[in-house]
């Protein structure tokens, strides 16, 4: 199909990136609007200053309302990010600083810019979480200045027809507000397969390609075709064949969407198909799909904007929402994975030069288990209230002693303990970890990053962080073998589990459950339902023997027929 779409027009160009959400999308190209330009400063005459103050408060209020409205339509971390920026727009200190400057005669756009610069400096000095909010401040400044000067609102425009969004990268606030009915495809120059853009695109089910080389130099393009399966981006392809290609991919997608579970190969080998969730709202959406349970509840995402530790009661009611959504089904709750790309203000993390290799995940609890103990208390309370027996797992476990430390605390509260395998040492010691815990769950996002020594967020290194890397598959194979020998489940809950072809390979390696964003599950389940276990095993052997990810994909595809 894509070849046909490519041939007829001499002007068609093809770029290549990393495919992250399968599917085809064709439409008019939209791009984020650039930041507004600041007009030359004008002195506001004394009698006009009250009106200028009002102009500012109206503009800031409008921007806050728009962000809050988008927050109301989003959920989880997306909603929190939008809401936090909306709150910033009404911040009293910021407003006071702008008003003061206007009363001295500065016009509102320049007063806004100066106040934001001053606050950005303060935020930077504070460091940590506050420093990370500087981007939000500048985003806010641009929105207010655009409003004041009659320029286009920066960020992503709301398209009026099915469109393909091409961007350098997307801020969480941008991605959060995407409407999948209008933005039907997405391609970015930056971001890796596990970047937040990819995770949110997957949640929204928008075909997506990241790390597209050359996307910054394409010039004027009217329409584009995104292929989230192959990673191709066709610029100004033939409209008729493109539309036909999208139509037939929709038909295939409809067949996949008809998959209702449970997870089984064609010959009945059981592989549970589970959902990754981040809050009660997400869990309720997932519960309405064919998800058999929750394989990863990322609890830290509930508290990204909390400046103090939520109480046991507050936590218990959030956890109970997820347990209730999946009443009578398996729910795996991950304890707080704070640190690195997910700093939590209340976790008291030190400033580190290299936070991905620093005090994150379970490591935070080793010296001071208070936060972990209170979280396990809250999970146990939620379990008692809902009559569920959740499984709990610790992130970033590297040693047997850590697994033992966690297992004792979980068992003391009647919870089923497991650990995540995200560090190569945990995969290599899987047999010994399983002497202390009841299950393992492989976080392929971090396991790939630490195996390949490649930042999972780096677009430049996206080829290294490909989950088809045979080195990663070897560690998965060793972990799965330890599970089979111990008679204990070993799941995969990283983004690798969202790839239908790789799902078959993982089943062949002995993985017992696959957990991914709910939107990705039908394709994963339908993929398994088409093949027999023997073919999965053959595909696994072929992929393990391959020299690189491309060869592993080709060999697996051939083995699965
Ligand atoms: C992983 O590392 O694969 C994982 C599931 O954890 P997270 O993506 O939240 O770091
Ligand atoms: Mg991880």
Coordinates of C-alpha atoms and ligand atoms in Angstrom, one line a residue, residues 334 337 360 422 446 456, ligand 2:
X334 CA 3.8 -0.8 41.7
X337 CA 8.9 4.9 41.2
X360 CA 15.3 6.2 42.5
X422 CA 14.6 -3.3 35.1
X446 CA 14.4 0.6 31.8
X456 CA 15.5 5.9 27.0
Ligands
LIG2 MG1 10.9 1.6 34.8

